[in-house]
Short mmCIF file of C-alpha atoms (C1' of nucleotides) in Angstrom, two decimals:
data_model
loop_
_atom_site.label_atom_id
_atom_site.label_comp_id
_atom_site.label_asym_id
_atom_site.label_seq_id
_atom_site.Cartn_x
_atom_site.Cartn_y
_atom_site.Cartn_z
CA UNK A 1 0.00 0.00 0.00
CA UNK A 2 1.86 3.10 1.15
CA UNK A 3 5.54 3.45 0.33
CA UNK A 4 6.45 3.83 3.99
CA UNK A 5 10.01 3.77 5.30
CA UNK A 6 10.83 1.69 8.35
CA UNK A 7 13.25 3.31 10.78
CA UNK A 8 15.48 0.94 12.73
CA UNK A 9 18.28 1.32 15.25
CA UNK A 10 21.20 -1.12 15.41
CA UNK A 11 24.45 -1.21 17.34
CA UNK A 12 27.93 -2.56 16.74
CA UNK A 13 29.13 -3.60 20.20
CA UNK A 14 32.84 -4.01 20.82
CA UNK A 15 34.43 -5.81 23.75
CA UNK A 16 37.71 -7.56 24.45
CA UNK A 17 37.10 -11.22 25.20
CA UNK A 18 39.43 -14.18 25.65
CA UNK A 19 39.60 -16.56 22.70
CA UNK A 20 40.17 -20.33 22.89
CA UNK A 21 43.83 -19.79 23.73
CA UNK A 22 42.97 -17.30 26.45
CA UNK A 23 44.19 -14.22 24.57
CA UNK A 24 41.96 -11.17 24.51
CA UNK A 25 40.45 -10.51 21.09
CA UNK A 26 38.28 -7.72 19.78
CA UNK A 27 34.81 -9.26 19.61
CA UNK A 28 31.24 -8.32 18.85
CA UNK A 29 27.97 -9.98 19.85
CA UNK A 30 25.50 -10.90 17.11
CA UNK A 31 21.95 -12.21 17.14
CA UNK A 32 20.56 -14.91 14.91
CA UNK A 33 17.58 -13.86 12.83
CA UNK A 34 14.51 -15.96 13.50
CA UNK A 35 12.46 -14.81 10.54
CA UNK A 36 12.71 -13.67 6.98
CA UNK A 37 14.51 -11.92 5.44
CA UNK A 38 17.83 -13.63 6.14
CA UNK A 39 16.34 -16.16 8.56
CA UNK A 40 19.13 -18.05 10.31
CA UNK A 41 21.80 -15.51 9.46
CA UNK A 42 23.64 -13.55 12.14
CA UNK A 43 22.91 -9.84 12.41
CA UNK A 44 23.60 -6.79 14.53
CA UNK A 45 21.37 -6.38 17.59
CA UNK A 46 18.70 -3.76 17.04
CA UNK A 47 15.08 -3.13 16.29
CA UNK A 48 12.51 -0.59 15.30
CA UNK A 49 12.94 2.98 16.48
CA UNK A 50 10.68 4.01 19.34
CA UNK A 51 8.71 7.22 18.93
CA UNK A 52 9.06 8.17 22.59
CA UNK A 53 12.76 7.51 22.99
CA UNK A 54 15.93 9.17 21.75
CA UNK A 55 17.84 7.14 19.17
CA UNK A 56 20.78 6.67 21.53
CA UNK A 57 18.46 5.43 24.28
CA UNK A 58 16.91 2.96 21.89
CA UNK A 59 20.36 1.71 20.95
CA UNK A 60 21.31 1.28 24.61
CA UNK A 61 18.00 -0.42 25.44
CA UNK A 62 18.22 -2.90 22.56
CA UNK A 63 21.79 -3.57 23.55
CA UNK A 64 20.71 -4.35 27.11
CA UNK A 65 17.73 -6.46 26.03
CA UNK A 66 19.73 -8.74 23.80
CA UNK A 67 23.04 -9.01 25.65
CA UNK A 68 22.32 -7.83 29.18
CA UNK A 69 25.15 -5.33 28.84
CA UNK A 70 25.40 -1.59 29.37
CA UNK A 71 27.83 0.38 27.23
CA UNK A 72 30.74 2.37 28.66
CA UNK A 73 30.81 4.39 25.44
CA UNK A 74 28.13 4.95 22.85
CA UNK A 75 28.29 7.03 19.69
CA UNK A 76 26.35 7.28 16.49
CA UNK A 77 28.17 5.65 13.59
CA UNK A 78 26.19 6.39 10.47
CA UNK A 79 22.72 6.29 9.03
CA UNK A 80 22.38 3.58 6.39
CA UNK A 81 19.54 4.08 3.96
CA UNK A 82 20.24 2.66 0.53
CA UNK A 83 16.94 1.66 -1.07
CA UNK A 84 18.00 -1.94 -1.74
CA UNK A 85 19.62 -2.83 1.56
CA UNK A 86 16.67 -4.91 2.72
CA UNK A 87 14.73 -7.23 0.41
CA UNK A 88 11.63 -6.83 2.55
CA UNK A 89 11.16 -3.15 1.86
CA UNK A 90 12.74 0.19 2.57
CA UNK A 91 14.57 0.24 5.89
CA UNK A 92 16.68 3.11 7.13
CA UNK A 93 18.96 2.07 9.98
CA UNK A 94 20.57 4.50 12.38
CA UNK A 95 23.61 2.57 13.56
CA UNK A 96 25.47 3.20 16.81
CA UNK A 97 28.73 1.73 18.02
CA UNK A 98 29.44 0.90 21.63
CA UNK A 99 32.33 -0.13 23.85
CA UNK A 100 31.75 -2.52 26.74
CA UNK A 101 34.10 -3.21 29.62
CA UNK A 102 35.93 -6.51 29.54
CA UNK A 103 34.71 -7.59 32.97
CA UNK A 104 31.11 -6.82 32.00
CA UNK A 105 31.40 -8.71 28.74
CA UNK A 106 32.17 -11.86 30.72
CA UNK A 107 28.67 -11.76 32.15
CA UNK A 108 26.97 -11.21 28.81
CA UNK A 109 24.04 -13.39 27.96
CA UNK A 110 24.95 -15.97 25.38
CA UNK A 111 22.67 -18.59 23.91
CA UNK A 112 21.46 -20.26 20.79
CA UNK A 113 20.52 -16.96 19.23
CA UNK A 114 23.14 -14.66 20.75
CA UNK A 115 26.85 -15.32 20.29
CA UNK A 116 30.18 -13.52 20.21
CA UNK A 117 32.40 -13.41 17.15
CA UNK A 118 35.89 -12.14 16.54
CA UNK A 119 35.53 -8.77 14.87
CA UNK A 120 37.91 -9.66 12.05
CA UNK A 121 36.51 -13.11 11.36
CA UNK A 122 32.80 -12.70 10.83
CA UNK A 123 30.57 -15.00 8.83
CA UNK A 124 28.36 -13.59 6.12
CA UNK A 125 25.83 -11.46 7.94
CA UNK A 126 22.29 -10.39 7.14
CA UNK A 127 21.61 -7.23 5.13
CA UNK A 128 24.63 -4.92 4.70
CA UNK A 129 25.85 -5.67 8.20
CA UNK A 130 29.32 -6.78 7.09
CA UNK A 131 29.80 -3.37 5.53
CA UNK A 132 28.55 -1.70 8.68
CA UNK A 133 30.88 -3.65 10.96
CA UNK A 134 33.78 -2.91 8.65
CA UNK A 135 33.06 0.78 8.88
CA UNK A 136 32.67 0.62 12.66
CA UNK A 137 36.02 -1.15 12.93
CA UNK A 138 37.64 1.56 10.85
CA UNK A 139 36.09 4.25 13.07
CA UNK A 140 37.15 2.50 16.27
CA UNK A 141 40.75 2.13 15.09
CA UNK A 142 40.95 5.65 13.73
CA UNK A 143 39.40 7.23 16.80
CA UNK A 144 41.55 5.23 19.19
CA UNK A 145 44.62 6.93 17.78
CA UNK A 146 43.53 10.54 18.08
CA UNK A 147 41.05 10.29 20.92
CA UNK A 148 41.19 8.64 24.30
CA UNK A 149 38.44 6.07 24.39
CA UNK A 150 40.43 2.93 25.22
CA UNK A 151 39.67 3.24 28.93
CA UNK A 152 36.04 2.43 28.14
CA UNK A 153 37.17 -1.18 27.74
CA UNK A 154 38.65 -1.12 31.25
CA UNK A 155 37.39 -0.57 34.77
CA UNK A 156 37.57 2.70 36.71
CA UNK A 157 41.28 2.20 37.45
CA UNK A 158 43.95 0.54 35.36
CA UNK A 159 47.67 0.37 34.77
CA UNK A 160 49.32 1.82 31.72
CA UNK A 161 50.26 -1.71 30.66
CA UNK A 162 46.56 -2.63 30.59
CA UNK A 163 45.71 0.50 28.62
CA UNK A 164 48.53 -0.23 26.22
CA UNK A 165 47.32 -3.79 25.79
CA UNK A 166 43.92 -2.44 24.73
CA UNK A 167 45.57 -0.31 22.08
CA UNK A 168 47.71 -3.19 20.90
CA UNK A 169 44.78 -5.56 20.55
CA UNK A 170 42.56 -3.08 18.75
CA UNK A 171 45.27 -1.72 16.46
CA UNK A 172 46.86 -5.16 16.01
CA UNK A 173 50.41 -3.94 16.42
CA UNK A 174 52.92 -3.78 19.27
CA UNK A 175 53.54 -0.39 20.87
CA UNK A 176 56.67 0.86 22.58
CA UNK A 177 55.89 1.03 26.32
CA UNK A 178 58.10 4.06 26.86
CA UNK A 179 56.62 6.10 24.03
CA UNK A 180 53.09 5.00 24.85
CA UNK A 181 53.52 6.25 28.40
CA UNK A 182 54.71 9.66 27.27
CA UNK A 183 51.98 9.97 24.68
CA UNK A 184 49.25 9.22 27.23
CA UNK A 185 50.80 11.47 29.86
CA UNK A 186 51.07 14.30 27.35
CA UNK A 187 47.37 13.96 26.52
CA UNK A 188 46.48 14.44 30.20
CA UNK A 189 43.75 11.83 29.69
CA UNK A 190 44.63 9.92 32.84
CA UNK A 191 45.79 10.82 36.32
CA UNK A 192 47.70 8.60 38.73
CA UNK A 193 45.69 7.49 41.74
CA UNK A 194 48.81 7.15 43.88
CA UNK A 195 48.13 3.44 44.36
CA UNK A 196 50.20 0.59 42.99
CA UNK A 197 49.42 -2.97 41.99
CA UNK A 198 51.45 -5.52 43.91
CA UNK A 199 51.78 -9.23 43.27
CA UNK A 200 53.60 -9.25 39.95
CA UNK A 201 57.15 -10.53 39.73
CA UNK A 202 58.36 -7.05 38.90
CA UNK A 203 58.23 -3.46 39.98
CA UNK A 204 54.65 -2.63 41.02
CA UNK A 205 52.97 -0.45 38.40
CA UNK A 206 50.99 2.69 39.25
CA UNK A 207 47.25 2.74 38.99
CA UNK A 208 45.61 5.42 36.91
CA UNK A 209 42.09 6.62 36.43
CA UNK A 210 40.48 8.47 33.55
CA UNK A 211 40.35 12.23 33.96
CA UNK A 212 36.77 13.15 33.08
CA UNK A 213 37.53 16.87 33.33
CA UNK A 214 39.55 16.72 30.12
CA UNK A 215 37.42 16.57 27.00
CA UNK A 216 39.27 14.34 24.60
CA UNK A 217 36.42 12.73 22.76
CA UNK A 218 34.39 14.53 20.17
CA UNK A 219 31.11 12.76 20.37
CA UNK A 220 29.07 14.47 17.73
CA UNK A 221 26.84 17.47 18.19
CA UNK A 222 25.03 16.06 21.21
CA UNK A 223 27.56 16.16 23.99
CA UNK A 224 25.23 14.45 26.42
CA UNK A 225 25.91 11.11 24.77
CA UNK A 226 29.24 9.36 24.88
CA UNK A 227 30.77 8.37 28.20
CA UNK A 228 28.00 6.98 30.35
CA UNK B 1 -3.17 7.99 15.32
CA UNK B 2 -0.11 5.74 15.45
CA UNK B 3 3.06 7.04 17.11
CA UNK B 4 4.79 7.17 13.76
CA UNK B 5 8.16 8.77 13.20
CA UNK B 6 8.63 11.14 10.27
CA UNK B 7 11.89 10.74 8.42
CA UNK B 8 13.28 13.87 6.84
CA UNK B 9 16.43 14.78 4.89
CA UNK B 10 18.08 18.19 5.19
CA UNK B 11 21.31 19.67 3.90
CA UNK B 12 23.75 22.29 5.08
CA UNK B 13 25.04 23.86 1.87
CA UNK B 14 28.30 25.77 1.93
CA UNK B 15 29.54 28.16 -0.73
CA UNK B 16 31.88 31.13 -0.88
CA UNK B 17 29.99 34.26 -1.89
CA UNK B 18 30.93 37.92 -2.02
CA UNK B 19 29.56 40.05 0.80
CA UNK B 20 28.55 43.72 0.55
CA UNK B 21 32.20 44.77 0.42
CA UNK B 22 32.96 42.24 -2.30
CA UNK B 23 34.97 39.87 -0.10
CA UNK B 24 34.21 36.17 -0.31
CA UNK B 25 32.50 34.83 2.78
CA UNK B 26 31.46 31.33 3.80
CA UNK B 27 27.71 31.32 3.25
CA UNK B 28 24.76 28.97 3.37
CA UNK B 29 21.34 29.20 1.73
CA UNK B 30 18.25 28.93 3.91
CA UNK B 31 14.55 28.68 3.16
CA UNK B 32 11.78 30.50 4.98
CA UNK B 33 9.16 28.26 6.51
CA UNK B 34 5.68 28.95 5.19
CA UNK B 35 3.77 26.94 7.74
CA UNK B 36 3.81 25.87 11.36
CA UNK B 37 5.82 24.94 13.28
CA UNK B 38 8.21 27.90 13.15
CA UNK B 39 6.30 29.69 10.37
CA UNK B 40 8.37 32.61 9.09
CA UNK B 41 11.63 31.35 10.53
CA UNK B 42 14.57 30.42 8.34
CA UNK B 43 15.49 26.74 8.10
CA UNK B 44 17.73 24.31 6.26
CA UNK B 45 16.48 23.14 2.87
CA UNK B 46 15.07 19.66 3.01
CA UNK B 47 11.95 17.58 3.09
CA UNK B 48 10.49 14.15 3.69
CA UNK B 49 12.56 11.12 2.75
CA UNK B 50 11.49 9.39 -0.43
CA UNK B 51 10.96 5.64 -0.28
CA UNK B 52 12.34 5.06 -3.77
CA UNK B 53 15.46 7.19 -3.50
CA UNK B 54 18.73 6.91 -1.59
CA UNK B 55 19.13 9.44 1.20
CA UNK B 56 22.01 11.15 -0.59
CA UNK B 57 19.96 11.45 -3.76
CA UNK B 58 17.10 12.97 -1.80
CA UNK B 59 19.51 15.48 -0.29
CA UNK B 60 20.86 16.40 -3.71
CA UNK B 61 17.39 16.63 -5.22
CA UNK B 62 16.02 18.88 -2.46
CA UNK B 63 19.13 20.98 -2.79
CA UNK B 64 18.52 21.39 -6.51
CA UNK B 65 14.79 22.06 -6.09
CA UNK B 66 15.25 24.88 -3.62
CA UNK B 67 18.44 26.53 -4.84
CA UNK B 68 18.91 25.29 -8.40
CA UNK B 69 22.41 24.14 -7.44
CA UNK B 70 24.24 20.84 -7.75
CA UNK B 71 26.81 19.95 -5.11
CA UNK B 72 30.49 19.38 -5.88
CA UNK B 73 30.79 17.44 -2.63
CA UNK B 74 28.12 15.74 -0.54
CA UNK B 75 28.53 13.80 2.68
CA UNK B 76 26.29 12.65 5.45
CA UNK B 77 26.72 14.78 8.56
CA UNK B 78 24.66 13.17 11.30
CA UNK B 79 21.25 11.79 12.04
CA UNK B 80 19.35 14.03 14.44
CA UNK B 81 16.56 12.31 16.32
CA UNK B 82 15.96 13.77 19.77
CA UNK B 83 12.28 13.28 20.68
CA UNK B 84 11.63 16.96 21.40
CA UNK B 85 13.35 18.57 18.42
CA UNK B 86 10.08 19.30 16.65
CA UNK B 87 6.98 20.56 18.44
CA UNK B 88 4.75 19.02 15.78
CA UNK B 89 5.72 15.42 16.50
CA UNK B 90 8.62 13.05 16.26
CA UNK B 91 10.90 13.88 13.34
CA UNK B 92 14.19 12.17 12.64
CA UNK B 93 16.36 14.15 10.23
CA UNK B 94 19.24 12.69 8.28
CA UNK B 95 21.38 15.73 7.60
CA UNK B 96 23.93 16.04 4.81
CA UNK B 97 26.45 18.75 4.15
CA UNK B 98 27.44 19.92 0.72
CA UNK B 99 30.00 22.13 -0.97
CA UNK B 100 29.05 24.18 -4.01
CA UNK B 101 31.40 25.86 -6.45
CA UNK B 102 31.69 29.61 -6.18
CA UNK B 103 30.80 30.24 -9.82
CA UNK B 104 27.70 28.04 -9.49
CA UNK B 105 26.59 29.75 -6.30
CA UNK B 106 26.36 33.02 -8.25
CA UNK B 107 23.54 31.55 -10.29
CA UNK B 108 21.62 30.24 -7.31
CA UNK B 109 17.95 31.01 -7.11
CA UNK B 110 17.24 33.66 -4.53
CA UNK B 111 13.85 35.03 -3.60
CA UNK B 112 11.51 35.96 -0.86
CA UNK B 113 11.73 32.52 0.65
CA UNK B 114 15.29 31.54 -0.27
CA UNK B 115 18.24 33.63 0.88
CA UNK B 116 21.94 33.35 1.62
CA UNK B 117 23.40 34.03 5.06
CA UNK B 118 26.93 34.27 6.35
CA UNK B 119 27.67 30.99 8.08
CA UNK B 120 28.91 32.67 11.24
CA UNK B 121 26.11 35.21 11.51
CA UNK B 122 22.86 33.31 11.37
CA UNK B 123 19.56 34.43 12.81
CA UNK B 124 17.66 32.13 15.13
CA UNK B 125 16.60 29.23 12.96
CA UNK B 126 13.72 26.78 13.14
CA UNK B 127 14.02 23.53 15.11
CA UNK B 128 17.58 22.65 16.19
CA UNK B 129 19.03 23.96 12.95
CA UNK B 130 21.46 26.35 14.65
CA UNK B 131 23.00 23.37 16.41
CA UNK B 132 23.15 21.46 13.15
CA UNK B 133 24.86 24.27 11.26
CA UNK B 134 27.33 24.69 14.10
CA UNK B 135 28.23 21.04 13.90
CA UNK B 136 28.51 21.17 10.11
CA UNK B 137 30.83 24.16 10.40
CA UNK B 138 33.01 22.28 12.84
CA UNK B 139 33.15 19.28 10.50
CA UNK B 140 33.98 21.42 7.48
CA UNK B 141 36.80 23.19 9.28
CA UNK B 142 38.18 20.02 10.81
CA UNK B 143 38.03 18.07 7.57
CA UNK B 144 39.58 20.85 5.53
CA UNK B 145 42.75 20.52 7.57
CA UNK B 146 43.33 16.80 7.24
CA UNK B 147 41.54 16.12 3.97
CA UNK B 148 41.62 17.82 0.59
CA UNK B 149 38.11 19.01 -0.11
CA UNK B 150 38.75 22.71 -0.69
CA UNK B 151 38.89 22.24 -4.46
CA UNK B 152 35.15 21.47 -4.38
CA UNK B 153 34.61 25.22 -3.94
CA UNK B 154 36.60 25.89 -7.11
CA UNK B 155 36.35 24.99 -10.77
CA UNK B 156 38.20 22.14 -12.50
CA UNK B 157 41.44 24.16 -12.59
CA UNK B 158 42.75 26.69 -10.13
CA UNK B 159 45.88 28.37 -8.89
CA UNK B 160 47.42 27.63 -5.53
CA UNK B 161 46.58 31.18 -4.48
CA UNK B 162 42.91 30.49 -5.09
CA UNK B 163 43.09 27.23 -3.18
CA UNK B 164 44.87 28.97 -0.34
CA UNK B 165 42.24 31.69 -0.29
CA UNK B 166 39.56 29.02 0.19
CA UNK B 167 41.45 27.67 3.18
CA UNK B 168 41.95 31.13 4.61
CA UNK B 169 38.29 32.06 4.32
CA UNK B 170 36.99 28.83 5.80
CA UNK B 171 39.55 28.62 8.59
CA UNK B 172 39.47 32.38 9.16
CA UNK B 173 43.23 32.77 9.46
CA UNK B 174 46.05 33.76 7.11
CA UNK B 175 48.29 31.00 5.78
CA UNK B 176 51.92 31.23 4.72
CA UNK B 177 51.97 30.89 0.90
CA UNK B 178 55.32 29.08 0.90
CA UNK B 179 54.34 26.50 3.50
CA UNK B 180 50.87 26.06 2.02
CA UNK B 181 52.42 25.24 -1.34
CA UNK B 182 54.70 22.59 0.13
CA UNK B 183 51.91 21.08 2.18
CA UNK B 184 49.63 20.72 -0.82
CA UNK B 185 52.40 19.42 -3.04
CA UNK B 186 53.36 16.86 -0.41
CA UNK B 187 49.78 15.61 -0.25
CA UNK B 188 49.85 14.95 -4.01
CA UNK B 189 46.24 16.16 -4.10
CA UNK B 190 46.80 18.37 -7.12
CA UNK B 191 48.83 18.16 -10.30
CA UNK B 192 50.05 21.07 -12.42
CA UNK B 193 48.34 21.35 -15.80
CA UNK B 194 51.36 23.04 -17.37
CA UNK B 195 49.29 26.14 -18.11
CA UNK B 196 49.68 29.53 -16.51
CA UNK B 197 47.34 32.41 -15.80
CA UNK B 198 48.40 35.63 -17.41
CA UNK B 199 47.02 39.10 -16.92
CA UNK B 200 47.99 39.77 -13.30
CA UNK B 201 50.57 42.42 -12.50
CA UNK B 202 52.96 39.77 -11.32
CA UNK B 203 54.57 36.48 -12.24
CA UNK B 204 51.96 34.25 -13.87
CA UNK B 205 50.92 31.43 -11.53
CA UNK B 206 50.63 27.80 -12.62
CA UNK B 207 47.25 26.20 -13.03
CA UNK B 208 46.52 23.00 -11.13
CA UNK B 209 43.80 20.44 -11.24
CA UNK B 210 42.60 18.00 -8.61
CA UNK B 211 44.13 14.54 -8.89
CA UNK B 212 41.16 12.20 -8.65
CA UNK B 213 43.41 9.14 -8.58
CA UNK B 214 44.56 10.00 -5.07
CA UNK B 215 42.00 9.15 -2.42
CA UNK B 216 42.28 11.86 0.20
CA UNK B 217 38.73 12.07 1.40
CA UNK B 218 37.16 9.50 3.63
CA UNK B 219 33.56 9.78 2.76
CA UNK B 220 31.92 7.28 5.02
CA UNK B 221 31.20 3.65 4.29
CA UNK B 222 29.59 4.32 0.92
CA UNK B 223 32.42 5.33 -1.33
CA UNK B 224 30.09 6.04 -4.22
CA UNK B 225 29.04 9.28 -2.58
CA UNK B 226 31.31 12.26 -2.14
CA UNK B 227 32.94 13.89 -5.14
CA UNK B 228 30.32 14.11 -7.83
"C1'" DG C 1 62.62 50.47 -12.54
"C1'" DC C 2 58.91 49.43 -9.29
"C1'" DA C 3 55.12 46.98 -7.17
"C1'" DA C 4 53.09 42.70 -6.52
"C1'" DA C 5 52.57 38.13 -6.18
"C1'" DA C 6 54.86 33.46 -7.57
"C1'" DG C 7 57.94 30.38 -6.18
"C1'" DT C 8 62.48 28.52 -3.65
"C1'" DG C 9 65.83 28.08 0.23
"C1'" DT C 10 67.13 27.91 4.95
"C1'" DT C 11 67.07 27.67 9.76
"C1'" DG C 12 65.22 26.82 14.17
"C1'" DT C 13 61.76 24.27 17.03
"C1'" DG C 14 59.00 20.80 18.48
"C1'" DT C 15 57.40 15.94 17.94
"C1'" DC C 16 57.93 11.06 17.20
"C1'" DT C 17 60.73 6.69 17.12
"C1'" DA C 18 63.99 3.53 18.48
"C1'" DC C 19 66.55 1.84 21.90
"C1'" DA C 20 69.79 2.05 25.90
"C1'" DC C 21 69.49 1.96 30.60
"C1'" DC C 22 68.08 2.04 35.58
"C1'" DC C 23 64.34 0.61 39.22
"C1'" DA C 24 61.65 -2.42 42.19
"C1'" DT C 25 59.61 -6.51 43.02
"C1'" DG C 26 58.91 -12.04 43.54
"C1'" DG C 27 61.06 -16.07 43.66
"C1'" DC D 1 71.10 -12.71 42.39
"C1'" DC D 2 68.17 -13.20 38.47
"C1'" DA D 3 64.17 -12.67 35.60
"C1'" DT D 4 60.47 -9.57 34.56
"C1'" DG D 5 58.17 -5.83 33.46
"C1'" DG D 6 57.89 -0.62 35.21
"C1'" DG D 7 59.70 3.58 34.27
"C1'" DT D 8 63.36 7.37 32.57
"C1'" DG D 9 66.84 9.36 29.37
"C1'" DT D 10 68.48 10.48 24.92
"C1'" DA D 11 70.05 10.79 20.06
"C1'" DG D 12 68.50 10.73 15.26
"C1'" DA D 13 64.71 11.47 11.96
"C1'" DC D 14 61.14 14.02 10.55
"C1'" DA D 15 57.59 17.56 10.05
"C1'" DC D 16 56.39 22.29 10.44
"C1'" DA D 17 56.55 27.46 11.05
"C1'" DA D 18 58.84 31.67 10.13
"C1'" DC D 19 61.04 34.42 7.10
"C1'" DA D 20 64.74 35.82 3.77
"C1'" DC D 21 65.33 35.76 -0.92
"C1'" DT D 22 64.91 35.22 -6.07
"C1'" DT D 23 61.73 35.20 -10.26
"C1'" DT D 24 58.49 37.06 -13.55
"C1'" DT D 25 55.05 39.69 -14.93
"C1'" DG D 26 52.15 44.64 -15.81
"C1'" DC D 27 52.59 49.25 -15.81
#
DNA sequence: GCAAAAGTGTTGTGTCTACACCCATGG
DNA sequence: CCATGGGTGTAGACACAACACTTTTGC
């Protein structure tokens, strides 16, 4: 009948999770589609936009409903609206991307229709979701280098070695510890708590926390989003 | 009846136009609203999304319908969807930003309900359009520094002085001609045509053209958009 | 020749990279 | 004392800003 456009909200959720060998890997949770189109295929979590809710709130709610997680960082990625991206009719998807803390991701709901995949080894997904994840990966890697969002993968306090490990896993390259330290210190993104971590067979590293008073993340025109 | 969401497409159009004193100024065309809400206020050109058309095509079409212009550069800016941004109901706007060549902008339709404004001296606009323009301005200025989009304001060939003038007007600061030249040459964004411009009371400058074989603009996940 | 802008050269300054080296802990 | 990673110092490479200087035109 009418040539209506469906408006949907989806989210690319990133977390660092241990793989079979126990190494942390950049991973994303996907949901299996239970109806046409693309029944049986894996897809990004999401759903129809809600008229009473902001788009970011819808993204966060869908994220919580499917995975039980709450994002440490949430930002709009892009609005996908090519006419042919869904065989079932015109669907415009506002896509967000989110970062989830590693310790939270451990608790994530997983089941027959919700599973985690390594971000760089995805199966063929429903719709244009492979394209979307590829773009989200590019944004994450680009933004990690000029912005300070890596701490969103970690807890409230962390060592510089942990923060560096996040960068190394996401960017897939080793980083010089000495230069990494200076770079982070120069950005004033973190402040030392004064505490140290004991127990390692080496000099006890300092603990740092994120300095929220320094604005290092441009999070689009709506500054209320972002760090939650 | 139903709590439907209206999907709209709007565009922030940038061009360099001469002001009263004859100096080029960064300007944008606006349309006057002829009905509620915000009747009489100026607003971004746009309209309802079309089910048969891509969002970028809708943006370009609306742009042409209201101003008679065609964009040299077009990129999605952001999707604005706060629940309270329109008093008449829920409207989600996919906003694009466009660059128009200076010589084309001269021919733009102007009338009682379409007028050009200096980008930094706008009246109070309808909806959240002041916020949107502010964000588009930030994006334009940021992207101009790390990407090579300035030539979209110019014709197919141009001198480095003209290209530098574009940068100076948009960024609102003078640039060293010597360093600007080296920076542009190092980016390989332009190639000399071999021709020169005569007629000035000085050494005739070389003409350059944009080198389309060098990808210097990241234009989102859909590479088909962008330079047109 | 003179003014004006095109175009080239040069020098200092700050930033990034690679890597040597010392520090503090557990065993 | 030794292995391990935390943390500091430093020299070379590189990029960039400032500015002196030469080139080529119109008048």
